[in-house]
Amino acid sequence: MTDQDRPHGVVSIRTIAMPADTNPHGDIFGGWVMSQMDLAGGSHARALSQGRVATIAVDGFTFHRPVAVGGEVTCYTRLVKVGRTSLTLKVEAWARRAEVNTCEKVTEGTFVFVALDGDGRPRPVPDGAAAREAALLNGP
Ligand SMILES: CC(C)(COP(=O)(O)OP(=O)(O)OC[C@H]1O[C@@H](n2cnc3c(N)ncnc32)[C@H](O)[C@@H]1OP(=O)(O)O)[C@@H](O)C(=O)NCCC(=O)NCCS
């Protein structure tokens, strides 16, 4: 098994792709997958920044494979960089096809989140983000 054959990061969301998430051709919307990845990255960034965050940029989004209805989609997230007010996370979406029970990476992208204060303005990321990342990676 190569490094490319396995997910990287922590599980931040796991859900099932439903018929309501399809386009008229019966494929799962790319926008639905992107929104799951944004939610997953946002959840991780909130934990690291200990508060509110907003997505400010997404880079290098690649759809490798389609997602089928009924597929179990898992979003893995990991910290790439801590800035003054921003956190950069890599997010991978993997899908398990119900009928064959195999997992494959379907989509990946790099998300930048900004930590916000109560008024919606950027706030410094609190010290200790790397330690919180390590704790997340090690699990409960
Ligand atoms: C998030 C927001 C308050 C930031 O305000 P801002 O005045 O642009 O903030 P700044 O210019 O101080 O940048 C904040 C951080 O984002 C980074 N940043 C800004 N634009 C960026 C871009 N295009 N790509 C990557 N990082 C970027 C800056 O480098 C800075 O990071 P640092 O402090 O770690 O160096 C504002 O852009 C906003 O409200 N955007 C809309 C967010 C939104 O609605 N998202 C979707 C729903 S969550």
Short mmCIF file of C-alpha atoms and ligand atoms in Angstrom, two decimals:
data_model
loop_
_atom_site.label_atom_id
_atom_site.label_comp_id
_atom_site.label_asym_id
_atom_site.label_seq_id
_atom_site.Cartn_x
_atom_site.Cartn_y
_atom_site.Cartn_z
CA MET A 1 0.00 0.00 0.00
CA THR A 2 1.49 3.39 -0.98
CA ASP A 3 1.05 6.68 0.84
CA GLN A 4 -1.54 7.66 -1.77
CA ASP A 5 -3.69 4.61 -0.98
CA ARG A 6 -4.66 5.70 2.50
CA PRO A 7 -6.41 8.74 3.96
CA HIS A 8 -4.43 11.36 5.86
CA GLY A 9 -5.76 13.24 8.88
CA VAL A 10 -8.62 12.88 11.32
CA VAL A 11 -12.19 11.95 10.48
CA SER A 12 -14.12 15.20 10.73
CA ILE A 13 -17.33 14.16 8.94
CA ARG A 14 -18.85 10.88 7.78
CA THR A 15 -22.14 10.86 5.90
CA ILE A 16 -24.09 9.06 3.18
CA ALA A 17 -24.62 10.53 -0.29
CA MET A 18 -28.39 10.56 -0.79
CA PRO A 19 -30.54 10.75 -3.94
CA ALA A 20 -31.50 14.32 -2.97
CA ASP A 21 -27.84 15.30 -3.52
CA THR A 22 -27.80 14.27 -7.18
CA ASN A 23 -27.92 16.25 -10.40
CA PRO A 24 -30.42 15.38 -13.18
CA HIS A 25 -28.02 12.69 -14.46
CA GLY A 26 -28.04 10.86 -11.16
CA ASP A 27 -24.49 11.78 -10.12
CA ILE A 28 -23.72 13.39 -6.77
CA PHE A 29 -23.22 17.16 -7.11
CA GLY A 30 -19.63 18.31 -6.76
CA GLY A 31 -20.99 21.22 -4.71
CA TRP A 32 -22.42 18.80 -2.16
CA VAL A 33 -19.02 17.14 -1.73
CA MET A 34 -17.37 20.57 -1.44
CA SER A 35 -19.84 21.63 1.25
CA GLN A 36 -19.14 18.48 3.29
CA MET A 37 -15.41 19.20 3.02
CA ASP A 38 -15.92 22.83 4.05
CA LEU A 39 -17.96 21.70 7.08
CA ALA A 40 -15.30 19.14 7.99
CA GLY A 41 -12.43 21.62 7.68
CA GLY A 42 -14.41 24.27 9.55
CA SER A 43 -15.09 21.89 12.42
CA HIS A 44 -11.38 21.04 12.66
CA ALA A 45 -10.35 24.71 12.40
CA ARG A 46 -12.84 25.65 15.14
CA ALA A 47 -11.31 23.07 17.45
CA LEU A 48 -7.79 24.33 16.75
CA SER A 49 -8.66 28.02 17.05
CA GLN A 50 -11.03 27.46 19.98
CA GLY A 51 -13.78 29.58 18.48
CA ARG A 52 -15.54 30.93 15.43
CA VAL A 53 -13.92 30.62 11.99
CA ALA A 54 -14.81 31.54 8.40
CA THR A 55 -13.58 30.03 5.15
CA ILE A 56 -11.59 32.65 3.25
CA ALA A 57 -10.02 30.62 0.42
CA VAL A 58 -9.91 27.18 -1.18
CA ASP A 59 -6.99 26.10 -3.36
CA GLY A 60 -6.13 23.08 -5.47
CA PHE A 61 -9.55 21.51 -5.53
CA THR A 62 -9.47 18.27 -7.51
CA PHE A 63 -12.33 15.86 -8.17
CA HIS A 64 -10.58 12.54 -8.76
CA ARG A 65 -13.60 10.25 -8.90
CA PRO A 66 -17.40 10.56 -8.89
CA VAL A 67 -19.46 9.73 -5.80
CA ALA A 68 -22.34 7.28 -6.24
CA VAL A 69 -25.68 7.47 -4.46
CA GLY A 70 -25.47 5.48 -1.24
CA GLY A 71 -21.72 5.96 -1.02
CA GLU A 72 -20.35 6.55 2.48
CA VAL A 73 -18.34 9.76 2.30
CA THR A 74 -15.68 10.46 4.93
CA CYS A 75 -13.78 13.75 5.12
CA TYR A 76 -10.29 13.61 6.60
CA THR A 77 -8.69 16.88 7.69
CA ARG A 78 -5.23 17.87 8.81
CA LEU A 79 -3.42 21.06 9.69
CA VAL A 80 -0.90 22.30 7.14
CA LYS A 81 -0.02 25.74 8.43
CA VAL A 82 -0.79 28.12 11.28
CA GLY A 83 -0.70 31.82 10.44
CA ARG A 84 -1.36 34.82 12.68
CA THR A 85 -5.15 34.71 12.23
CA SER A 86 -5.46 31.92 9.68
CA LEU A 87 -5.27 28.13 9.61
CA THR A 88 -4.59 26.16 6.43
CA LEU A 89 -6.00 22.64 6.33
CA LYS A 90 -5.80 19.87 3.78
CA VAL A 91 -9.14 18.10 3.33
CA GLU A 92 -9.58 14.74 1.59
CA ALA A 93 -12.95 13.15 0.82
CA TRP A 94 -12.99 9.36 0.52
CA ALA A 95 -16.00 7.30 -0.60
CA ARG A 96 -16.87 3.71 0.19
CA ARG A 97 -19.04 2.11 -2.45
CA ALA A 98 -21.72 0.07 -0.73
CA GLU A 99 -21.79 -2.73 -3.28
CA VAL A 100 -18.03 -3.45 -3.44
CA ASN A 101 -16.90 -2.26 0.01
CA THR A 102 -13.83 -0.46 -1.33
CA CYS A 103 -12.66 3.02 -0.42
CA GLU A 104 -11.17 5.57 -2.80
CA LYS A 105 -10.14 9.18 -2.60
CA VAL A 106 -12.74 11.16 -4.55
CA THR A 107 -11.81 14.78 -3.87
CA GLU A 108 -9.15 16.88 -2.16
CA GLY A 109 -8.48 20.54 -1.57
CA THR A 110 -6.68 23.01 0.65
CA PHE A 111 -8.87 25.27 2.77
CA VAL A 112 -7.85 28.48 4.54
CA PHE A 113 -9.93 29.48 7.56
CA VAL A 114 -9.71 32.74 9.48
CA ALA A 115 -10.33 32.83 13.22
CA LEU A 116 -12.98 35.44 14.01
CA ASP A 117 -13.93 37.34 17.13
CA GLY A 118 -17.50 37.93 18.24
CA ASP A 119 -17.82 40.87 15.84
CA GLY A 120 -16.69 38.81 12.84
CA ARG A 121 -13.21 40.37 12.70
CA PRO A 122 -9.99 38.35 12.40
CA ARG A 123 -8.49 37.37 15.77
CA PRO A 124 -5.11 35.79 16.49
CA VAL A 125 -5.08 31.99 16.57
CA PRO A 126 -4.45 31.10 20.23
CA ASP A 127 -1.10 29.53 21.11
CA GLY A 128 -1.09 25.74 21.22
CA ALA A 129 -2.75 24.97 17.87
CA ALA A 130 -0.01 22.44 17.03
CA ALA A 131 -0.52 20.66 20.36
CA ARG A 132 -4.29 20.59 19.82
CA GLU A 133 -3.66 19.16 16.33
CA ALA A 134 -1.48 16.41 17.80
CA ALA A 135 -4.20 15.59 20.34
CA LEU A 136 -6.82 15.36 17.57
CA LEU A 137 -4.58 13.09 15.49
CA ASN A 138 -3.99 10.84 18.49
CA GLY A 139 -7.73 10.51 19.10
CA PRO A 140 -9.76 10.64 22.30
C1 LIG B 1 -12.83 36.42 6.95
C2 LIG B 1 -12.75 37.95 6.86
C3 LIG B 1 -13.44 38.60 8.06
C4 LIG B 1 -11.27 38.32 6.87
O1 LIG B 1 -11.18 39.72 6.76
P1 LIG B 1 -9.94 40.36 5.98
O2 LIG B 1 -9.97 41.82 6.19
O3 LIG B 1 -9.93 39.82 4.59
O4 LIG B 1 -8.72 39.75 6.81
P2 LIG B 1 -7.18 39.89 6.57
O5 LIG B 1 -6.82 40.59 5.30
O6 LIG B 1 -6.64 40.44 7.87
O7 LIG B 1 -6.70 38.36 6.40
C5 LIG B 1 -6.95 37.44 7.43
C6 LIG B 1 -6.09 36.21 7.18
O8 LIG B 1 -6.52 35.58 5.99
C7 LIG B 1 -5.42 35.43 5.09
N1 LIG B 1 -5.93 35.57 3.75
C8 LIG B 1 -6.60 36.62 3.24
N2 LIG B 1 -6.93 36.39 1.97
C9 LIG B 1 -6.45 35.15 1.67
C10 LIG B 1 -6.47 34.35 0.49
N3 LIG B 1 -7.06 34.75 -0.65
N4 LIG B 1 -5.89 33.15 0.54
C11 LIG B 1 -5.29 32.70 1.68
N5 LIG B 1 -5.25 33.42 2.83
C12 LIG B 1 -5.82 34.64 2.80
C13 LIG B 1 -4.45 36.52 5.47
O9 LIG B 1 -3.13 36.21 5.05
C14 LIG B 1 -4.61 36.54 6.98
O10 LIG B 1 -3.92 35.43 7.53
P3 LIG B 1 -2.73 35.61 8.65
O11 LIG B 1 -3.26 36.54 9.72
O12 LIG B 1 -2.54 34.23 9.20
O13 LIG B 1 -1.55 36.16 7.93
C15 LIG B 1 -13.42 38.49 5.54
O14 LIG B 1 -12.57 38.22 4.43
C16 LIG B 1 -14.77 37.86 5.30
O15 LIG B 1 -15.72 38.11 6.02
N6 LIG B 1 -14.87 36.98 4.26
C17 LIG B 1 -16.08 36.23 4.01
C18 LIG B 1 -16.00 34.89 4.75
C19 LIG B 1 -17.18 34.02 4.41
O16 LIG B 1 -18.31 34.49 4.29
N7 LIG B 1 -16.90 32.72 4.20
C20 LIG B 1 -17.90 31.77 3.79
C21 LIG B 1 -18.75 31.29 4.91
S1 LIG B 1 -17.85 30.66 6.30
#
